[in-house]
Coordinates of C-alpha atoms in Angstrom, one line a residue:
Chain A
M1 CA -27.8 -27.7 -10.5
L2 CA -24.5 -26.0 -11.1
N3 CA -25.0 -22.3 -11.6
P4 CA -22.4 -20.8 -13.8
Y5 CA -23.3 -17.3 -12.5
N6 CA -21.8 -18.4 -9.2
N7 CA -18.4 -18.7 -10.8
P8 CA -16.1 -16.6 -8.4
N9 CA -14.2 -15.2 -11.4
I10 CA -17.4 -13.7 -12.8
E11 CA -18.4 -12.4 -9.4
E12 CA -14.9 -10.8 -8.8
F13 CA -14.9 -9.3 -12.2
E14 CA -18.3 -7.7 -11.7
I15 CA -17.4 -6.4 -8.2
K16 CA -14.2 -4.9 -9.7
E17 CA -16.0 -3.4 -12.6
N18 CA -18.6 -1.8 -10.3
L19 CA -15.9 -0.3 -8.2
M20 CA -14.1 1.1 -11.2
S21 CA -17.3 2.6 -12.6
V22 CA -17.8 4.5 -9.2
I23 CA -14.2 5.8 -9.5
K24 CA -14.7 6.8 -13.2
K25 CA -17.9 8.7 -12.4
R26 CA -16.3 10.6 -9.6
F27 CA -13.1 11.5 -11.6
S28 CA -15.2 12.8 -14.4
T29 CA -17.3 15.1 -12.1
Y30 CA -14.1 17.0 -11.4
G31 CA -13.5 17.5 -15.1
Y32 CA -11.1 14.7 -15.8
Q33 CA -11.1 12.8 -19.1
Q34 CA -10.1 9.2 -19.5
I35 CA -7.1 8.2 -21.5
R36 CA -5.0 5.1 -22.3
T37 CA -1.3 4.7 -22.6
P38 CA 0.4 1.8 -24.6
A39 CA 1.1 -1.4 -22.8
F40 CA 4.7 -1.5 -24.2
E41 CA 6.8 1.6 -23.6
S42 CA 10.4 2.4 -24.5
Y43 CA 12.9 1.3 -21.8
D44 CA 14.9 4.4 -22.4
M45 CA 12.1 6.7 -21.6
Y46 CA 12.1 5.3 -18.0
S47 CA 15.8 4.6 -17.6
N48 CA 16.8 8.1 -18.7
I49 CA 14.5 9.8 -16.1
T50 CA 16.0 10.3 -12.7
G51 CA 13.9 9.4 -9.6
T52 CA 11.4 7.1 -11.2
V53 CA 10.8 3.4 -11.4
S54 CA 14.1 1.6 -10.7
K55 CA 15.6 -0.5 -13.5
G56 CA 15.4 -3.7 -11.6
E57 CA 11.6 -3.3 -11.1
M58 CA 10.8 -3.1 -14.8
I59 CA 9.8 -6.1 -17.0
K60 CA 11.8 -5.9 -20.2
V61 CA 10.9 -7.2 -23.6
I62 CA 13.0 -7.1 -26.8
D63 CA 11.2 -6.3 -30.0
P64 CA 12.2 -7.9 -33.4
S65 CA 14.5 -4.9 -34.3
G66 CA 16.4 -5.4 -31.0
D67 CA 15.0 -2.4 -29.1
V68 CA 14.3 -2.9 -25.5
L69 CA 10.7 -2.2 -24.4
V70 CA 9.1 -2.4 -20.9
L71 CA 5.7 -3.6 -20.0
R72 CA 4.0 -0.4 -18.6
P73 CA 5.4 0.0 -15.1
D74 CA 3.7 3.3 -14.5
V75 CA 1.3 5.8 -16.2
T76 CA 2.5 9.2 -14.9
I77 CA 5.7 9.2 -16.9
P78 CA 4.2 8.6 -20.4
L79 CA 1.4 11.1 -19.7
T80 CA 3.9 13.8 -18.6
K81 CA 6.0 13.1 -21.7
M82 CA 2.9 13.5 -23.9
I83 CA 1.8 16.8 -22.2
S84 CA 5.3 18.3 -22.1
K85 CA 5.6 17.9 -25.9
S86 CA 2.1 19.0 -26.6
L87 CA 0.8 22.6 -27.1
L88 CA -2.1 22.0 -24.9
R89 CA -0.5 22.1 -21.4
E90 CA -3.7 22.5 -19.4
Q91 CA -5.3 19.1 -19.3
R92 CA -7.1 16.9 -16.7
L93 CA -6.6 13.3 -17.5
F94 CA -7.5 10.0 -15.7
Y95 CA -6.7 6.4 -16.4
I96 CA -7.6 3.0 -15.1
Q97 CA -4.9 0.6 -16.3
D98 CA -2.8 -2.3 -15.2
V99 CA 0.8 -1.8 -14.3
Y100 CA 3.5 -4.4 -14.3
R101 CA 6.5 -4.6 -11.9
Q102 CA 9.0 -7.2 -10.7
N103 CA 9.9 -7.4 -7.0
S104 CA 13.2 -8.2 -5.4
Q105 CA 12.2 -11.9 -5.4
R106 CA 11.9 -11.7 -9.2
E107 CA 8.1 -12.2 -9.0
I108 CA 6.1 -10.4 -11.6
T109 CA 3.2 -8.4 -10.1
E110 CA 0.2 -7.0 -12.1
S111 CA -1.9 -4.4 -10.4
T112 CA -4.7 -2.1 -11.5
Q113 CA -4.1 1.6 -10.9
A114 CA -6.9 4.3 -11.1
G115 CA -5.3 7.7 -11.2
V116 CA -5.7 11.3 -12.2
E117 CA -3.1 13.8 -13.4
C118 CA -3.9 17.5 -13.4
F119 CA -1.6 19.4 -15.7
G120 CA -1.2 23.2 -16.2
E121 CA -1.6 25.0 -12.9
N122 CA 0.4 25.2 -9.7
S123 CA -1.8 26.6 -6.9
P124 CA -2.8 25.6 -3.4
F125 CA -6.4 25.6 -4.7
I126 CA -5.5 22.8 -7.2
D127 CA -3.5 20.9 -4.5
A128 CA -6.5 20.9 -2.2
E129 CA -9.0 20.0 -4.9
V130 CA -7.0 16.9 -5.9
I131 CA -6.8 15.8 -2.3
I132 CA -10.5 16.4 -2.0
L133 CA -11.1 14.3 -5.1
A134 CA -9.3 11.4 -3.4
I135 CA -11.4 11.8 -0.3
H136 CA -14.6 12.2 -2.3
T137 CA -13.9 8.9 -4.1
L138 CA -13.1 7.0 -0.9
R139 CA -16.4 8.3 0.5
D140 CA -18.3 7.2 -2.7
L141 CA -16.9 3.7 -2.2
G142 CA -18.5 3.7 1.2
L143 CA -15.3 3.2 3.1
K144 CA -15.1 4.1 6.7
N145 CA -12.1 4.9 8.9
F146 CA -9.7 6.3 6.3
K147 CA -7.0 9.0 6.6
I148 CA -5.0 11.0 4.1
E149 CA -1.5 11.9 5.3
V150 CA -0.2 15.1 3.7
G151 CA 3.4 16.2 3.6
H152 CA 5.7 18.1 1.3
A153 CA 8.6 16.8 -0.7
G154 CA 10.5 20.1 -0.5
F155 CA 10.6 20.3 3.3
F156 CA 13.1 17.5 3.7
K157 CA 15.0 18.4 0.5
E158 CA 15.6 22.0 1.9
I159 CA 17.2 20.6 5.0
I160 CA 19.4 18.2 3.1
E161 CA 20.6 21.1 0.9
Q162 CA 21.9 22.8 4.0
I163 CA 24.2 20.0 5.0
Q164 CA 27.1 18.1 3.6
V165 CA 26.6 14.3 3.7
T166 CA 27.5 11.4 1.5
G167 CA 25.0 9.5 -0.5
Q168 CA 25.2 6.6 2.0
Q169 CA 24.6 8.9 4.9
L170 CA 21.6 10.5 3.2
E171 CA 20.1 7.1 2.6
Q172 CA 20.5 6.2 6.2
I173 CA 18.9 9.5 7.3
K174 CA 16.0 8.9 5.0
A175 CA 15.5 5.3 6.2
L176 CA 15.5 6.5 9.9
I177 CA 12.9 9.2 9.1
Q178 CA 10.7 6.8 7.1
S179 CA 10.6 4.4 9.9
K180 CA 10.3 7.2 12.5
N181 CA 13.2 5.6 14.2
V182 CA 13.9 8.2 16.9
I183 CA 15.9 5.7 18.9
E184 CA 18.7 5.3 16.4
M185 CA 18.4 8.8 14.9
E186 CA 19.9 10.3 18.0
P187 CA 23.3 8.4 18.0
Y188 CA 23.5 8.5 14.2
L189 CA 23.1 12.3 14.1
S190 CA 25.7 12.9 16.8
S191 CA 28.2 10.9 14.6
L192 CA 27.7 13.5 11.7
T193 CA 29.4 16.8 11.5
I194 CA 26.5 19.1 10.5
S195 CA 25.0 22.2 12.1
T196 CA 23.1 22.0 15.3
E197 CA 20.0 23.6 13.7
A198 CA 20.0 21.0 10.9
K199 CA 20.4 18.2 13.4
E200 CA 17.5 19.5 15.4
A201 CA 15.3 19.8 12.3
I202 CA 16.1 16.2 11.2
R203 CA 15.6 14.9 14.7
Q204 CA 12.1 16.5 14.8
I205 CA 10.9 15.5 11.3
P206 CA 9.7 12.0 12.3
V207 CA 7.5 13.3 15.1
M208 CA 5.9 16.1 13.1
Y209 CA 2.8 14.0 12.6
G210 CA -0.9 14.4 13.3
D211 CA -3.2 17.4 13.6
P212 CA -2.2 19.9 10.8
E213 CA -2.2 23.0 12.9
T214 CA -0.1 21.5 15.6
V215 CA 2.4 20.1 13.1
I216 CA 2.7 23.5 11.4
Q217 CA 3.4 25.2 14.7
Q218 CA 6.1 22.6 15.5
A219 CA 7.6 23.0 12.1
K220 CA 7.7 26.8 12.3
E221 CA 10.3 26.6 15.0
L222 CA 12.6 24.6 12.8
T223 CA 12.6 26.5 9.5
L224 CA 16.2 27.1 8.3
N225 CA 15.4 29.5 5.5
E226 CA 12.8 31.4 3.5
N227 CA 12.0 28.4 1.2
M228 CA 10.9 26.3 4.2
E229 CA 8.7 29.1 5.5
N230 CA 7.1 29.3 2.1
I231 CA 6.5 25.5 2.1
L232 CA 4.8 25.8 5.5
Q233 CA 2.7 28.7 4.2
R234 CA 1.6 26.6 1.2
L235 CA 0.7 23.7 3.5
M236 CA -1.3 26.0 5.7
E237 CA -3.2 27.4 2.7
I238 CA -4.0 23.8 1.6
N239 CA -5.2 23.0 5.1
E240 CA -7.5 26.1 5.1
L241 CA -9.0 25.0 1.7
I242 CA -9.6 21.5 3.0
K243 CA -11.4 23.0 5.9
D244 CA -13.6 24.9 3.5
Y245 CA -14.6 21.5 2.0
N246 CA -15.5 20.2 5.5
A247 CA -13.0 17.4 5.1
S248 CA -10.6 18.1 8.0
D249 CA -11.6 14.9 9.7
Y250 CA -9.8 12.9 7.0
I251 CA -6.5 14.8 7.1
L252 CA -3.3 14.2 9.0
F253 CA 0.0 16.1 8.4
N254 CA 3.1 14.0 8.1
L255 CA 6.3 15.9 7.4
G256 CA 8.3 12.7 7.6
L257 CA 6.6 11.4 4.5
I258 CA 9.3 10.8 1.9
N259 CA 8.0 9.2 -1.3
H260 CA 10.5 6.8 -3.0
M261 CA 9.5 8.5 -6.3
N262 CA 12.1 11.2 -6.4
Y263 CA 10.4 13.5 -8.9
Y264 CA 7.9 15.0 -6.5
S265 CA 8.5 18.7 -5.9
G266 CA 5.6 19.9 -3.8
V267 CA 2.8 18.6 -1.7
I268 CA 2.8 14.8 -1.4
F269 CA 0.1 12.6 0.2
Q270 CA -0.9 9.0 0.8
G271 CA -4.2 7.4 1.9
F272 CA -4.8 4.6 4.4
V273 CA -7.9 2.6 5.2
G274 CA -8.2 0.9 8.6
N275 CA -7.0 -2.7 8.6
V276 CA -5.4 -2.5 5.1
G277 CA -1.7 -2.4 5.8
M278 CA -0.5 -0.6 2.6
P279 CA -1.4 2.8 1.3
V280 CA -4.5 2.6 -1.0
L281 CA -3.5 5.8 -2.8
M282 CA -0.3 7.8 -3.3
G283 CA 0.3 11.1 -5.1
G284 CA 1.8 14.5 -5.1
R285 CA 3.0 17.5 -7.1
Y286 CA 5.7 17.1 -9.7
D287 CA 6.3 20.3 -11.5
H288 CA 9.8 19.5 -12.9
L289 CA 9.3 16.1 -14.4
G290 CA 8.3 17.6 -17.7
E291 CA 11.7 19.3 -18.1
Q292 CA 13.3 15.9 -18.5
F293 CA 11.4 15.5 -21.8
S294 CA 11.0 19.0 -23.2
N295 CA 9.0 21.6 -21.4
S296 CA 8.3 22.0 -17.7
V297 CA 4.6 21.6 -16.9
P298 CA 3.0 22.2 -13.5
A299 CA 1.4 18.9 -12.5
I300 CA -0.2 17.1 -9.6
G301 CA -1.8 13.7 -9.5
F302 CA -2.4 10.5 -7.5
A303 CA -3.3 6.9 -8.1
F304 CA -5.4 4.4 -6.3
D305 CA -4.3 0.8 -6.0
V306 CA -7.6 -0.7 -7.1
D307 CA -6.9 -4.2 -5.7
L308 CA -6.2 -2.7 -2.3
L309 CA -9.5 -0.8 -2.5
L310 CA -11.3 -4.1 -3.2
Q311 CA -9.6 -5.6 -0.2
A312 CA -10.7 -2.6 1.9
R313 CA -14.3 -2.8 0.8
K314 CA -14.3 -6.6 1.4
Q315 CA -13.1 -6.1 4.9
Q316 CA -15.8 -3.6 5.6
G317 CA -18.4 -5.9 4.1
L318 CA -19.1 -3.7 1.2
N319 CA -18.5 -5.9 -1.8
I320 CA -22.1 -6.8 -2.5
S321 CA -22.3 -8.9 -5.6
V322 CA -24.8 -7.7 -8.1
D323 CA -27.9 -9.6 -9.2
S324 CA -26.6 -11.8 -12.0
A325 CA -29.8 -13.6 -12.9
A326 CA -31.5 -12.9 -16.3
D327 CA -34.7 -10.8 -16.2
I328 CA -36.6 -13.1 -18.5
C329 CA -36.3 -16.5 -20.0
I330 CA -38.5 -17.3 -23.0
F331 CA -39.5 -20.9 -23.5
Y332 CA -41.0 -21.8 -26.9
D333 CA -42.1 -24.8 -28.9
Q334 CA -40.5 -25.2 -32.3
N335 CA -43.6 -24.0 -34.2
R336 CA -43.5 -20.7 -32.3
Q337 CA -39.8 -20.0 -32.8
K338 CA -40.2 -16.9 -35.1
E339 CA -42.5 -15.1 -32.6
A340 CA -40.3 -16.0 -29.6
L341 CA -37.1 -14.9 -31.2
S342 CA -38.4 -11.6 -32.5
M343 CA -39.8 -10.9 -29.0
S344 CA -36.5 -11.7 -27.4
Y345 CA -34.8 -9.2 -29.8
E346 CA -37.4 -6.5 -28.9
L347 CA -37.1 -7.1 -25.2
R348 CA -33.4 -6.8 -25.3
N349 CA -33.9 -3.5 -27.2
Y350 CA -35.8 -2.3 -24.1
G351 CA -32.8 -3.2 -22.0
Y352 CA -34.0 -6.5 -20.5
K353 CA -31.5 -9.3 -19.9
V354 CA -33.1 -12.1 -21.9
I355 CA -32.3 -15.8 -22.5
T356 CA -34.3 -18.3 -24.5
N357 CA -35.0 -22.0 -23.9
I358 CA -32.3 -22.4 -21.3
T359 CA -33.2 -24.2 -18.1
G360 CA -29.8 -24.2 -16.5
L361 CA -29.5 -20.5 -15.8
P362 CA -31.6 -18.5 -13.3
A363 CA -34.2 -16.0 -14.6
K364 CA -36.6 -13.8 -12.6
K365 CA -39.5 -14.2 -15.1
H366 CA -40.5 -16.8 -17.6
V367 CA -42.5 -16.3 -20.8
Y368 CA -44.0 -19.3 -22.6
F369 CA -45.0 -19.9 -26.2
S370 CA -46.5 -23.3 -26.2
G371 CA -48.8 -25.1 -28.6
D372 CA -51.2 -22.8 -30.3
R373 CA -52.1 -20.8 -27.2
S374 CA -51.4 -17.1 -26.8
P375 CA -48.1 -16.4 -25.0
Y376 CA -48.2 -15.9 -21.2
L377 CA -46.0 -14.7 -18.4
G378 CA -45.5 -17.4 -15.8
G379 CA -45.8 -17.0 -12.1
N380 CA -48.3 -17.9 -9.4
E381 CA -50.9 -17.6 -12.1
K382 CA -50.5 -17.5 -15.8
Q383 CA -50.8 -14.0 -17.2
P384 CA -51.6 -14.1 -20.9
F385 CA -50.9 -11.3 -23.3
T386 CA -51.2 -10.6 -27.0
T387 CA -49.0 -7.6 -27.9
M388 CA -45.5 -6.4 -26.8
E389 CA -47.2 -3.4 -25.1
E390 CA -49.2 -5.7 -22.9
L391 CA -46.2 -7.7 -21.9
L392 CA -44.2 -4.6 -21.0
Q393 CA -47.2 -3.4 -19.0
L394 CA -47.3 -6.8 -17.1
L395 CA -43.6 -6.7 -16.5
K396 CA -43.8 -3.2 -15.0
Q397 CA -46.8 -4.2 -12.8
N398 CA -44.8 -7.2 -11.5
E399 CA -41.8 -5.1 -10.7
G400 CA -44.1 -2.6 -8.9
E401 CA -45.5 -5.4 -6.8
Q402 CA -42.1 -6.7 -5.9
N403 CA -40.9 -3.3 -4.7
Chain B
M1 CA -12.0 1.7 21.0
E2 CA -10.8 -0.4 18.0
R3 CA -9.1 -3.6 18.8
I4 CA -5.3 -3.7 18.1
T5 CA -3.5 -6.9 17.1
I6 CA 0.0 -7.4 18.4
A7 CA 2.4 -9.9 16.9
L8 CA 5.0 -11.5 19.2
A9 CA 8.0 -13.7 18.2
K10 CA 7.6 -17.2 19.4
G11 CA 10.3 -18.8 21.5
R12 CA 13.0 -17.5 23.8
P13 CA 12.5 -13.7 23.5
A14 CA 8.8 -14.1 24.2
K15 CA 9.4 -14.6 27.9
S16 CA 10.7 -11.1 28.8
T17 CA 8.1 -9.5 26.5
I18 CA 5.3 -11.4 28.3
E19 CA 6.7 -10.1 31.6
L20 CA 6.6 -6.6 30.3
L21 CA 3.0 -7.0 29.0
K22 CA 1.9 -8.2 32.4
K23 CA 3.4 -5.1 34.0
T24 CA 1.2 -2.9 31.7
G25 CA -1.8 -4.3 33.5
S26 CA -3.3 -6.0 30.5
R27 CA -4.4 -9.5 31.4
F28 CA -4.4 -12.2 28.8
Q29 CA -6.0 -15.5 29.9
D30 CA -3.7 -18.6 29.9
L31 CA -0.8 -16.5 28.7
H32 CA 2.6 -18.0 29.6
E33 CA 5.6 -18.7 27.5
D34 CA 5.2 -22.5 27.6
S35 CA 1.7 -22.4 26.2
R36 CA 1.1 -23.9 22.7
K37 CA -1.8 -21.6 22.0
L38 CA -1.0 -19.0 19.3
L39 CA -3.8 -16.6 19.9
F40 CA -4.9 -14.7 23.0
Y41 CA -7.4 -11.9 23.9
N42 CA -7.2 -9.6 26.8
E43 CA -10.1 -9.3 29.3
D44 CA -12.0 -6.5 27.6
N45 CA -11.2 -7.8 24.1
T46 CA -9.4 -4.6 23.1
M47 CA -6.2 -6.5 22.4
K48 CA -5.4 -9.6 20.4
L49 CA -2.0 -11.3 20.8
I50 CA -0.7 -13.6 18.1
F51 CA 2.5 -15.6 18.2
V52 CA 4.4 -16.1 15.0
K53 CA 7.9 -17.1 13.8
A54 CA 10.3 -14.2 14.7
L55 CA 11.2 -13.4 11.1
D56 CA 7.5 -13.3 10.1
V57 CA 6.7 -10.6 12.7
P58 CA 7.9 -7.7 10.5
T59 CA 6.0 -9.2 7.5
Y60 CA 2.8 -9.5 9.5
V61 CA 3.1 -5.9 10.6
E62 CA 4.1 -4.5 7.1
K63 CA 1.1 -6.2 5.5
G64 CA -1.3 -5.0 8.2
A65 CA -2.1 -8.5 9.6
A66 CA -0.9 -7.1 12.9
D67 CA -0.9 -3.4 13.9
I68 CA 2.0 -3.8 16.2
G69 CA 4.9 -6.2 16.4
I70 CA 7.5 -6.8 19.1
V71 CA 10.6 -8.5 17.7
G72 CA 14.4 -8.4 17.6
K73 CA 16.1 -5.8 15.4
D74 CA 17.9 -8.6 13.6
N75 CA 14.7 -9.8 12.1
I76 CA 13.5 -6.3 11.3
M77 CA 16.8 -5.7 9.4
E78 CA 16.6 -9.0 7.6
S79 CA 13.0 -8.6 6.5
E80 CA 13.5 -5.0 5.2
A81 CA 9.9 -4.3 6.0
D82 CA 8.5 -0.9 5.5
V83 CA 7.2 -0.1 9.1
Y84 CA 7.6 2.4 11.8
E85 CA 10.1 1.5 14.6
L86 CA 9.1 3.4 17.6
L87 CA 10.4 1.9 20.8
D88 CA 13.5 0.1 22.1
L89 CA 12.4 -2.4 24.8
Q90 CA 16.0 -2.7 26.0
I91 CA 15.7 -6.5 26.2
G92 CA 17.4 -9.3 24.2
K93 CA 20.5 -7.2 23.7
C94 CA 23.2 -8.5 21.4
M95 CA 24.9 -7.5 18.1
F96 CA 25.5 -8.5 14.5
A97 CA 29.1 -9.4 13.8
V98 CA 31.4 -10.7 11.1
A99 CA 33.2 -13.7 12.6
G100 CA 35.7 -16.3 11.4
K101 CA 38.9 -18.2 12.1
P102 CA 41.5 -16.0 13.9
N103 CA 44.1 -15.7 11.2
H104 CA 41.9 -16.2 8.1
T105 CA 42.7 -13.8 5.2
V106 CA 41.4 -13.6 1.6
P107 CA 43.4 -12.0 -1.2
S108 CA 42.0 -8.5 -1.9
G109 CA 39.7 -8.2 -4.9
K110 CA 38.4 -11.7 -4.5
P111 CA 34.8 -12.0 -3.5
L112 CA 34.2 -13.3 0.1
T113 CA 32.0 -16.2 0.8
I114 CA 29.7 -15.4 3.7
A115 CA 27.6 -18.0 5.5
T116 CA 24.6 -16.6 7.4
K117 CA 21.0 -16.9 8.4
Y118 CA 20.7 -13.2 7.5
P119 CA 21.5 -12.9 3.7
N120 CA 20.0 -9.4 3.3
V121 CA 21.9 -8.0 6.3
A122 CA 25.1 -9.5 5.1
R123 CA 24.7 -8.2 1.5
R124 CA 23.8 -4.7 2.7
H125 CA 26.8 -4.6 5.1
F126 CA 29.4 -5.6 2.5
Q127 CA 27.8 -3.5 -0.3
K128 CA 28.3 -0.4 1.9
K129 CA 32.0 -1.3 2.1
G130 CA 32.2 -2.0 -1.6
Q131 CA 33.2 -5.6 -1.0
E132 CA 31.8 -8.2 -3.3
I133 CA 30.4 -11.3 -1.6
E134 CA 28.8 -14.6 -2.3
V135 CA 26.2 -15.6 0.3
V136 CA 25.6 -19.1 1.6
K137 CA 22.2 -19.1 3.3
L138 CA 22.2 -21.5 6.3
N139 CA 19.4 -22.2 8.8
G140 CA 21.5 -23.1 11.8
S141 CA 25.0 -24.1 13.1
V142 CA 26.4 -21.3 11.1
E143 CA 29.7 -21.4 13.1
L144 CA 30.6 -24.7 11.4
A145 CA 30.9 -23.0 8.0
P146 CA 34.3 -21.4 8.3
I147 CA 35.7 -24.4 10.2
I148 CA 35.0 -26.9 7.4
G149 CA 35.8 -24.4 4.7
L150 CA 32.3 -23.7 3.4
A151 CA 32.7 -20.0 3.9
D152 CA 35.4 -17.4 4.7
Y153 CA 33.4 -15.7 7.3
I154 CA 30.0 -15.8 9.0
V155 CA 27.5 -12.9 9.7
D156 CA 25.5 -13.8 12.8
I157 CA 24.2 -12.4 16.1
V158 CA 26.6 -12.6 19.0
E159 CA 25.4 -12.4 22.5
T160 CA 28.2 -13.6 24.9
G161 CA 30.6 -14.9 22.3
N162 CA 30.7 -18.3 24.0
T163 CA 29.5 -20.3 20.9
L164 CA 32.2 -18.6 18.8
R165 CA 34.9 -19.3 21.3
E166 CA 34.0 -22.9 21.8
N167 CA 34.3 -23.4 18.0
G168 CA 37.6 -21.5 17.8
L169 CA 36.1 -18.4 16.0
V170 CA 36.7 -14.7 16.7
V171 CA 34.8 -11.6 15.9
H172 CA 36.5 -9.7 13.0
E173 CA 34.1 -6.8 12.9
E174 CA 31.3 -5.6 15.1
M175 CA 28.2 -4.5 13.2
D176 CA 24.8 -3.2 14.4
A177 CA 23.5 -3.3 17.9
I178 CA 20.4 -5.4 18.4
S179 CA 17.6 -5.4 20.9
T180 CA 13.9 -6.1 21.0
R181 CA 11.9 -3.3 19.2
L182 CA 8.3 -2.3 18.9
I183 CA 7.2 -1.8 15.3
V184 CA 4.0 -0.4 13.9
N185 CA 2.1 -0.7 10.7
K186 CA 2.0 2.6 8.9
A187 CA -1.7 2.4 8.1
S188 CA -2.5 1.5 11.7
F189 CA -0.5 4.5 12.9
A190 CA -2.8 6.7 10.8
T191 CA -6.2 5.0 11.4
K192 CA -5.8 3.7 14.9
S193 CA -3.6 6.5 16.2
K194 CA -5.1 6.7 19.7
E195 CA -5.0 3.0 20.4
V196 CA -1.5 2.6 19.2
Q197 CA -0.2 5.6 21.1
Q198 CA -1.9 4.5 24.2
F199 CA -0.3 1.0 24.1
I200 CA 3.2 2.5 23.5
Q201 CA 2.7 4.8 26.5
Q202 CA 1.7 1.8 28.7
L203 CA 4.8 -0.1 27.6
R204 CA 7.0 3.0 28.4
T205 CA 5.5 3.3 31.8
A206 CA 6.0 -0.4 32.5
M207 CA 9.6 -0.2 31.4
E208 CA 10.3 2.6 33.8
G209 CA 8.6 0.8 36.7

């Protein structure tokens, strides 16, 4: 017989729900509270902000009064706007919501993001704690072989401020760093008229990757000013804190990490799981984004791509579907309907999954009200009972035997 | 050791890449360029080799279906894939160029019509120069387009220039240099660091030898 519980849609939904509940639980143990943002946001809110979702990526809608709205392309921006206008600037928020984008082939993509935003404090302690929260959640999900790459948005920005290049040249330098393209970096840099120190720093950025302490040592040789020294100091402090959490195995430093979201101002990071090609999480510190709305608010956050996490768990054989069968199915003759239905109501009150007079769905236990006999629990032998208490007793005994 | 998957471009460029792989000491059973098999394992199963269409190699690597890809720079540029590009294998050298009839001119301000197999490369190139273009995407015999008036110019790879000459075309502008490159998926670089680095080192040594 066709079992509707084997519907792959139901199964996928259940697996996704379970994954999200693991994430929710972990986020809340770090003091974060769940929040929702509207599905439709003002187009101007996004287009007036520099360094955020590009205009072409947003899905626009026109409302009856002629205003342009977008289908929520991101959650960080509206949350930052809310906090920067609020009197309560110290808040820990999390969300699990769908975001909508349009790619260069004009295909609309819908993906679920699960993220946190920690507003109100700028300290290495908070930076490390947020990174640890990401690691903690990935461990909760049972994932093996994952790494968090940690970098700093300021490191590259400081170098760029020391040199005179055109917008096009800057884009080219960024592209070469992001692809760690040392081969083409060399000839390209020699074509530019910038200081030898800056050239050397840019040349080294792509290879400053791997063990945190080694990377810091390498980077120290290249600092061009005090700001860069402070940045390295901050990264070292974060690394020490991560060590205190015993999480060093999961951390790599990558000073060539440049997030395409331009609003990041401090530590930035992304997480990779083995055999999943794209980052499963991205985040960082963005202390100045609030200024673009009203007040500056120190803030750091990250978001998981839930669909990539599902893919990662599937590849590691972790997406075990839950038992979807009902606990009890009650079969009754017409003359026993009142008894049977009131019993089903009461059993559901106790938390049992109950169906009545349905043969097409699987159930673990069967209760029968037939003829004038006292009701009984089916099984290898009929187990009659007279009161609700007796039935509960029998069900518990049966569970005990099964375990 | 975790197994690494390497994607190679099918066809002409495969030959010299296979030669290079042989030099690294990794042995793949039945591997030669005429084989129709698309999937090979090395002796101790630490490497999987897959053959895919050249333009698909960057996509396979970006999505993580392969950890490493060996493919021409032309295809990397066209795919715009977000990957690491770590090694120049110094083979399959040629260049991108804008070519057309010798005396062809277009009134300034008018958009150029460009015929090409590489629409993204062409768009980016002319965008940088602030020149508006219309792209005609072709899948082969691109040289024909300016001759029969389908396009003002073509953007294509030029190796010796023979094909251009035989069709009465000349290079108007040299663009990027092209050669076979090694690209790596960003997640693999983080999670299979040791394996990936080791493979790159082997290739380097083989290139020197």
